[in-house]
Amino acid sequence: MTQPVSPPRDSADKVPTAVPPPAWRGKLFRADVRTLSLLGVLAALVIIGGITKPDQFLDTRNLQLVLTQASVIGVVTVGMTFVIISGGIDLSVGAIVALASVWATTVATQEYGFAGILFTAVLVGVGCGLVNGVLIAYGGMVPFIATLAMLASARGLALQITDGSTQIVTVDGILDLGERDAYVLGIPPLVLVFAVVTIIGWLVLNRTTFGRRSVAVGGNAEAARLAGIDVRRQRLYLYLLSGLCCGIAAFLLIILSGSGQNTNGNLYELDAIAAAIIGGTLLSGGRGTIVGSVLGVLIFTTITNIFALNNLQSDVQQIAKGAIIVAAVLVQRRTASTT
């Protein structure tokens, strides 16, 4: 009687090995930790404001003011986030906002009413972004130098247009948007515009080919080029996007202040860069989030409001901002090394 022959052992009989978790889970976890950390900082600031000045800080009008002030720099920060993710930098955003605001509020422009002011502000912003993009993408200039030159030029042109004076807006359609009667369910129109820009920015970055290409260019421009991405054209588009955001922000600032000044947008470039960085955007490029950048803007705006309500000096405010930036970067580095 013959014994049954057992089948040969194959790879299926081997002891299964542990499969490492996908890389995207680690990235998602780090993003969640960063977002929760920023939310924690923002919540702590709200608590501090509520304790120090409960009647003033927690007042509905004050909270509306905080969100309104955050809207202008927030729109700029959305565009800045895209530029930094791609490995670039834009030092000219504040000057572009100033130039767009004064160009859009000249007497000749105001004759065309609401549409003329909006169109001019956006056109000037996109035009400046186009110059930056061409110089950087096709002219081979370093982004720092090109945008620094735009900063100086735009500020000088804004001063020349205004001759150092404030240009008052007389268009009723613009002035009405700054009144409380224009609020939608208690939300100022500027905040609604900021929310729309944020949502669109998030969708573009996370759900479109344009967003993936921006991240790829920032991560490794040469690898992106070998993968078939037109790196120069992508960079041009990114600076156009930054200019567009500056134009929109200039229009919001015109509504908020009812005027155009050559001093508008002062230090916006530093605030936008700082907000993007503490929000998790790498200054070297290749990583960043719109949500984190928006939270960074809200943190800085809340700090400014708390200090103003408590009559504290601006130099102390700047020190606090610097400390928060350093702490946020250290938290990000520690999070990245432990996950």
CSV table of C-alpha atoms in Angstrom, one decimal:
chain,number,residue,atom,x,y,z
A,1,MET,CA,0.0,0.0,0.0
A,2,THR,CA,1.5,3.2,-1.1
A,3,GLN,CA,1.6,6.2,1.2
A,4,PRO,CA,0.0,9.5,-0.1
A,5,VAL,CA,2.5,12.0,-1.2
A,6,SER,CA,2.2,15.4,0.4
A,7,PRO,CA,2.2,18.3,-2.1
A,8,PRO,CA,5.3,20.4,-2.2
A,9,ARG,CA,5.4,23.4,0.1
A,10,ASP,CA,5.2,26.7,-1.7
A,11,SER,CA,5.3,30.3,-0.7
A,12,ALA,CA,1.8,30.3,0.6
A,13,ASP,CA,2.9,28.0,3.5
A,14,LYS,CA,5.5,30.5,4.7
A,15,VAL,CA,4.9,32.5,7.9
A,16,PRO,CA,3.4,35.8,6.8
A,17,THR,CA,5.5,38.9,7.6
A,18,ALA,CA,4.1,42.1,9.0
A,19,VAL,CA,3.2,44.6,6.4
A,20,PRO,CA,4.3,48.2,7.2
A,21,PRO,CA,1.5,50.7,7.2
A,22,PRO,CA,1.2,52.9,4.1
A,23,ALA,CA,3.3,56.1,4.1
A,24,TRP,CA,0.2,58.2,3.7
A,25,ARG,CA,-1.1,57.2,7.2
A,26,GLY,CA,2.0,58.7,8.8
A,27,LYS,CA,1.6,61.9,6.9
A,28,LEU,CA,-2.1,62.1,7.8
A,29,PHE,CA,-1.2,61.5,11.5
A,30,ARG,CA,1.4,64.3,11.4
A,31,ALA,CA,-1.1,66.6,9.7
A,32,ASP,CA,-3.7,65.8,12.4
A,33,VAL,CA,-1.2,66.5,15.2
A,34,ARG,CA,-0.2,69.8,13.7
A,35,THR,CA,-3.8,70.9,13.2
A,36,LEU,CA,-4.7,69.9,16.7
A,37,SER,CA,-1.7,71.7,18.1
A,38,LEU,CA,-2.7,74.9,16.3
A,39,LEU,CA,-6.3,74.6,17.5
A,40,GLY,CA,-4.9,74.1,21.0
A,41,VAL,CA,-2.9,77.3,20.7
A,42,LEU,CA,-5.9,79.2,19.3
A,43,ALA,CA,-8.1,77.9,22.1
A,44,ALA,CA,-5.6,78.9,24.7
A,45,LEU,CA,-5.5,82.5,23.2
A,46,VAL,CA,-9.3,82.6,23.3
A,47,ILE,CA,-9.3,81.6,27.0
A,48,ILE,CA,-6.6,84.2,27.8
A,49,GLY,CA,-8.6,86.9,26.0
A,50,GLY,CA,-11.8,85.8,27.8
A,51,ILE,CA,-10.1,86.0,31.2
A,52,THR,CA,-8.2,89.3,30.7
A,53,LYS,CA,-11.0,91.2,29.0
A,54,PRO,CA,-14.2,89.0,29.1
A,55,ASP,CA,-16.7,91.8,28.3
A,56,GLN,CA,-14.7,93.2,25.4
A,57,PHE,CA,-13.0,90.2,23.9
A,58,LEU,CA,-16.0,87.8,23.9
A,59,ASP,CA,-18.3,90.5,22.5
A,60,THR,CA,-19.8,89.6,19.2
A,61,ARG,CA,-18.6,92.8,17.5
A,62,ASN,CA,-15.1,92.2,18.6
A,63,LEU,CA,-15.1,88.6,17.3
A,64,GLN,CA,-16.5,89.9,14.0
A,65,LEU,CA,-13.6,92.4,14.0
A,66,VAL,CA,-11.0,89.7,14.5
A,67,LEU,CA,-12.4,87.6,11.7
A,68,THR,CA,-12.6,90.6,9.4
A,69,GLN,CA,-9.0,91.7,10.0
A,70,ALA,CA,-7.9,88.1,9.5
A,71,SER,CA,-9.7,88.0,6.1
A,72,VAL,CA,-7.4,90.4,4.3
A,73,ILE,CA,-4.1,88.9,5.4
A,74,GLY,CA,-5.7,85.4,5.2
A,75,VAL,CA,-6.4,85.7,1.5
A,76,VAL,CA,-2.7,86.8,0.9
A,77,THR,CA,-1.6,83.8,3.0
A,78,VAL,CA,-3.5,81.3,0.8
A,79,GLY,CA,-1.5,82.5,-2.2
A,80,MET,CA,1.7,82.6,-0.3
A,81,THR,CA,1.2,79.0,0.9
A,82,PHE,CA,1.1,77.8,-2.7
A,83,VAL,CA,4.3,79.7,-3.6
A,84,ILE,CA,6.2,78.3,-0.5
A,85,ILE,CA,5.0,74.8,-1.2
A,86,SER,CA,6.6,75.0,-4.6
A,87,GLY,CA,9.9,76.0,-3.1
A,88,GLY,CA,9.6,79.7,-3.8
A,89,ILE,CA,9.0,82.9,-1.8
A,90,ASP,CA,7.2,86.1,-2.4
A,91,LEU,CA,8.4,89.2,-0.5
A,92,SER,CA,6.3,91.6,-2.6
A,93,VAL,CA,2.8,90.7,-1.5
A,94,GLY,CA,2.4,93.6,0.9
A,95,ALA,CA,3.6,96.1,-1.7
A,96,ILE,CA,1.3,94.6,-4.4
A,97,VAL,CA,-1.6,95.0,-2.0
A,98,ALA,CA,-0.7,98.6,-1.5
A,99,LEU,CA,-0.2,99.3,-5.3
A,100,ALA,CA,-3.5,97.6,-6.2
A,101,SER,CA,-5.4,99.4,-3.5
A,102,VAL,CA,-4.2,102.9,-4.5
A,103,TRP,CA,-4.5,102.2,-8.3
A,104,ALA,CA,-8.1,101.0,-7.7
A,105,THR,CA,-9.1,104.1,-5.7
A,106,THR,CA,-7.9,106.9,-8.0
A,107,VAL,CA,-10.5,109.4,-9.1
A,108,ALA,CA,-10.4,108.0,-12.7
A,109,THR,CA,-11.0,104.4,-11.5
A,110,GLN,CA,-13.8,105.3,-9.1
A,111,GLU,CA,-15.7,106.8,-12.0
A,112,TYR,CA,-16.3,103.2,-13.2
A,113,GLY,CA,-17.9,102.3,-9.9
A,114,PHE,CA,-17.9,99.0,-8.0
A,115,ALA,CA,-16.9,96.9,-11.0
A,116,GLY,CA,-14.1,99.3,-12.0
A,117,ILE,CA,-12.5,99.2,-8.5
A,118,LEU,CA,-12.7,95.4,-8.3
A,119,PHE,CA,-11.4,94.8,-11.8
A,120,THR,CA,-8.5,97.2,-11.4
A,121,ALA,CA,-7.4,95.7,-8.0
A,122,VAL,CA,-7.4,92.2,-9.4
A,123,LEU,CA,-5.8,93.3,-12.7
A,124,VAL,CA,-2.9,95.1,-10.9
A,125,GLY,CA,-2.4,92.1,-8.6
A,126,VAL,CA,-2.3,89.6,-11.5
A,127,GLY,CA,0.0,91.9,-13.5
A,128,CYS,CA,2.5,92.1,-10.7
A,129,GLY,CA,2.3,88.4,-10.3
A,130,LEU,CA,2.9,88.0,-14.0
A,131,VAL,CA,6.1,90.1,-13.8
A,132,ASN,CA,7.4,88.1,-10.8
A,133,GLY,CA,6.6,84.8,-12.5
A,134,VAL,CA,8.3,85.7,-15.8
A,135,LEU,CA,11.4,86.9,-14.0
A,136,ILE,CA,11.6,83.8,-11.9
A,137,ALA,CA,10.4,81.1,-14.2
A,138,TYR,CA,11.8,82.3,-17.5
A,139,GLY,CA,14.4,84.9,-16.5
A,140,GLY,CA,16.2,82.6,-14.1
A,141,MET,CA,16.1,85.1,-11.2
A,142,VAL,CA,16.2,83.9,-7.6
A,143,PRO,CA,12.7,84.4,-6.1
A,144,PHE,CA,14.1,86.3,-3.2
A,145,ILE,CA,15.8,88.9,-5.5
A,146,ALA,CA,12.9,89.1,-8.0
A,147,THR,CA,10.2,89.7,-5.4
A,148,LEU,CA,12.4,92.0,-3.4
A,149,ALA,CA,12.8,94.2,-6.5
A,150,MET,CA,9.0,94.1,-7.0
A,151,LEU,CA,8.5,95.1,-3.4
A,152,ALA,CA,10.6,98.2,-3.9
A,153,SER,CA,9.1,99.1,-7.3
A,154,ALA,CA,5.5,98.6,-6.2
A,155,ARG,CA,5.9,100.6,-3.1
A,156,GLY,CA,7.6,103.4,-5.0
A,157,LEU,CA,4.8,103.4,-7.7
A,158,ALA,CA,2.1,103.4,-5.0
A,159,LEU,CA,3.7,106.4,-3.3
A,160,GLN,CA,4.0,108.2,-6.7
A,161,ILE,CA,0.3,107.6,-7.5
A,162,THR,CA,-0.9,108.9,-4.1
A,163,ASP,CA,1.8,111.6,-3.6
A,164,GLY,CA,1.7,110.5,0.0
A,165,SER,CA,-2.0,111.3,0.6
A,166,THR,CA,-4.9,109.0,1.4
A,167,GLN,CA,-7.4,108.4,-1.4
A,168,ILE,CA,-11.0,108.3,-0.1
A,169,VAL,CA,-13.5,106.0,-1.7
A,170,THR,CA,-16.8,107.6,-2.6
A,171,VAL,CA,-18.5,104.7,-4.3
A,172,ASP,CA,-21.6,103.8,-2.2
A,173,GLY,CA,-21.5,100.1,-3.3
A,174,ILE,CA,-18.1,99.7,-1.8
A,175,LEU,CA,-18.8,101.6,1.4
A,176,ASP,CA,-22.1,99.7,2.0
A,177,LEU,CA,-20.2,96.4,2.2
A,178,GLY,CA,-18.4,97.7,5.3
A,179,GLU,CA,-21.6,98.4,7.1
A,180,ARG,CA,-23.3,96.0,9.5
A,181,ASP,CA,-26.4,96.0,7.3
A,182,ALA,CA,-24.4,94.0,4.7
A,183,TYR,CA,-23.7,91.2,7.2
A,184,VAL,CA,-25.1,87.8,6.2
A,185,LEU,CA,-26.4,85.9,9.3
A,186,GLY,CA,-24.1,88.1,11.4
A,187,ILE,CA,-21.0,87.2,9.2
A,188,PRO,CA,-19.2,90.2,7.5
A,189,PRO,CA,-18.9,89.9,3.7
A,190,LEU,CA,-15.1,90.0,4.0
A,191,VAL,CA,-15.2,86.8,6.1
A,192,LEU,CA,-17.4,85.1,3.5
A,193,VAL,CA,-14.9,86.0,0.7
A,194,PHE,CA,-12.1,84.7,2.9
A,195,ALA,CA,-14.0,81.4,3.5
A,196,VAL,CA,-14.6,81.0,-0.3
A,197,VAL,CA,-11.0,81.6,-1.1
A,198,THR,CA,-9.9,79.2,1.6
A,199,ILE,CA,-12.2,76.4,0.3
A,200,ILE,CA,-11.1,76.9,-3.3
A,201,GLY,CA,-7.5,76.9,-2.2
A,202,TRP,CA,-7.9,73.7,-0.3
A,203,LEU,CA,-9.7,72.0,-3.2
A,204,VAL,CA,-7.0,73.2,-5.7
A,205,LEU,CA,-4.1,72.0,-3.5
A,206,ASN,CA,-5.6,68.6,-2.5
A,207,ARG,CA,-8.0,67.6,-5.3
A,208,THR,CA,-6.4,68.8,-8.5
A,209,THR,CA,-3.4,68.1,-10.7
A,210,PHE,CA,-2.3,71.7,-10.3
A,211,GLY,CA,-1.9,71.1,-6.5
A,212,ARG,CA,0.0,67.8,-7.0
A,213,ARG,CA,2.3,69.5,-9.5
A,214,SER,CA,3.0,72.4,-7.1
A,215,VAL,CA,4.0,69.9,-4.3
A,216,ALA,CA,6.1,67.9,-6.8
A,217,VAL,CA,8.0,71.0,-8.0
A,218,GLY,CA,8.7,72.0,-4.4
A,219,GLY,CA,9.8,68.6,-3.4
A,220,ASN,CA,12.2,68.0,-6.2
A,221,ALA,CA,12.1,70.2,-9.3
A,222,GLU,CA,14.4,68.0,-11.4
A,223,ALA,CA,12.3,64.9,-10.6
A,224,ALA,CA,9.2,66.8,-11.5
A,225,ARG,CA,10.7,67.9,-14.8
A,226,LEU,CA,11.7,64.3,-15.6
A,227,ALA,CA,8.1,63.2,-14.8
A,228,GLY,CA,6.8,65.5,-17.5
A,229,ILE,CA,5.9,68.6,-15.5
A,230,ASP,CA,6.6,71.9,-17.1
A,231,VAL,CA,8.3,73.4,-14.0
A,232,ARG,CA,8.8,76.9,-15.5
A,233,ARG,CA,5.1,77.2,-16.5
A,234,GLN,CA,4.0,75.8,-13.1
A,235,ARG,CA,6.0,78.5,-11.3
A,236,LEU,CA,4.6,81.2,-13.5
A,237,TYR,CA,1.1,80.0,-12.6
A,238,LEU,CA,1.9,80.0,-8.9
A,239,TYR,CA,3.1,83.6,-8.9
A,240,LEU,CA,0.0,84.6,-10.9
A,241,LEU,CA,-2.1,82.9,-8.2
A,242,SER,CA,-0.2,84.8,-5.6
A,243,GLY,CA,-0.8,88.1,-7.4
A,244,LEU,CA,-4.5,87.3,-7.8
A,245,CYS,CA,-4.8,86.7,-4.1
A,246,CYS,CA,-3.1,90.1,-3.5
A,247,GLY,CA,-5.6,91.8,-5.8
A,248,ILE,CA,-8.5,90.3,-3.9
A,249,ALA,CA,-7.0,91.2,-0.6
A,250,ALA,CA,-6.5,94.8,-1.8
A,251,PHE,CA,-10.2,95.0,-2.7
A,252,LEU,CA,-11.1,93.7,0.8
A,253,LEU,CA,-8.8,96.2,2.4
A,254,ILE,CA,-10.5,99.0,0.4
A,255,ILE,CA,-13.9,97.9,1.7
A,256,LEU,CA,-12.5,97.6,5.3
A,257,SER,CA,-10.8,101.0,5.3
A,258,GLY,CA,-12.8,102.9,2.7
A,259,SER,CA,-9.6,104.3,1.2
A,260,GLY,CA,-6.4,103.5,-0.6
A,261,GLN,CA,-3.0,104.3,0.9
A,262,ASN,CA,0.5,103.6,-0.1
A,263,THR,CA,1.2,102.3,3.4
A,264,ASN,CA,-1.4,99.5,3.0
A,265,GLY,CA,-0.1,95.9,3.3
A,266,ASN,CA,2.8,96.9,5.5
A,267,LEU,CA,4.7,93.8,6.6
A,268,TYR,CA,2.0,91.5,5.1
A,269,GLU,CA,4.8,89.4,3.5
A,270,LEU,CA,6.3,88.6,6.9
A,271,ASP,CA,2.9,87.8,8.5
A,272,ALA,CA,1.9,85.6,5.6
A,273,ILE,CA,5.1,83.7,5.6
A,274,ALA,CA,5.0,83.3,9.4
A,275,ALA,CA,1.4,82.1,9.3
A,276,ALA,CA,2.2,79.5,6.5
A,277,ILE,CA,5.2,78.2,8.4
A,278,ILE,CA,3.5,77.7,11.8
A,279,GLY,CA,0.7,76.1,9.8
A,280,GLY,CA,3.0,73.3,8.7
A,281,THR,CA,4.3,74.6,5.4
A,282,LEU,CA,8.0,73.8,4.8
A,283,LEU,CA,10.0,76.8,3.9
A,284,SER,CA,12.1,74.5,1.6
A,285,GLY,CA,9.0,73.4,-0.2
A,286,GLY,CA,7.2,70.2,-0.9
A,287,ARG,CA,4.7,70.2,2.0
A,288,GLY,CA,2.0,72.5,3.3
A,289,THR,CA,-1.6,72.9,4.2
A,290,ILE,CA,-4.2,75.6,3.6
A,291,VAL,CA,-6.0,74.7,6.8
A,292,GLY,CA,-2.8,75.1,8.8
A,293,SER,CA,-2.0,78.5,7.2
A,294,VAL,CA,-5.5,79.8,8.0
A,295,LEU,CA,-5.2,78.7,11.6
A,296,GLY,CA,-1.8,80.5,11.7
A,297,VAL,CA,-3.5,83.7,10.5
A,298,LEU,CA,-6.2,83.4,13.1
A,299,ILE,CA,-3.6,82.9,15.8
A,300,PHE,CA,-1.7,86.0,14.9
A,301,THR,CA,-4.8,88.1,14.5
A,302,THR,CA,-6.1,87.0,17.9
A,303,ILE,CA,-2.8,87.9,19.5
A,304,THR,CA,-3.0,91.4,18.0
A,305,ASN,CA,-6.5,91.8,19.3
A,306,ILE,CA,-5.7,90.6,22.8
A,307,PHE,CA,-2.7,92.9,23.0
A,308,ALA,CA,-4.7,95.9,21.8
A,309,LEU,CA,-7.5,95.3,24.3
A,310,ASN,CA,-5.0,95.1,27.1
A,311,ASN,CA,-3.2,98.2,25.9
A,312,LEU,CA,0.1,96.4,25.7
A,313,GLN,CA,3.0,97.7,23.6
A,314,SER,CA,3.5,96.6,20.0
A,315,ASP,CA,7.1,95.5,20.8
A,316,VAL,CA,5.9,92.9,23.3
A,317,GLN,CA,3.4,91.8,20.7
A,318,GLN,CA,6.2,91.2,18.2
A,319,ILE,CA,8.2,89.2,20.8
A,320,ALA,CA,5.1,87.0,21.5
A,321,LYS,CA,4.7,86.4,17.8
A,322,GLY,CA,8.3,85.4,17.4
A,323,ALA,CA,8.1,83.0,20.4
A,324,ILE,CA,5.0,81.3,18.9
A,325,ILE,CA,6.8,80.9,15.5
A,326,VAL,CA,9.8,79.3,17.2
A,327,ALA,CA,7.6,77.0,19.4
A,328,ALA,CA,5.5,75.9,16.4
A,329,VAL,CA,8.6,75.0,14.3
A,330,LEU,CA,10.1,73.0,17.2
A,331,VAL,CA,6.8,71.1,17.7
A,332,GLN,CA,6.7,70.3,14.0
A,333,ARG,CA,10.2,69.0,14.0
A,334,ARG,CA,9.6,66.9,17.1
A,335,THR,CA,6.4,65.5,15.6
A,336,ALA,CA,8.2,64.6,12.3
A,337,SER,CA,11.0,62.8,14.2
A,338,THR,CA,8.7,60.7,16.3
A,339,THR,CA,6.3,59.6,13.6
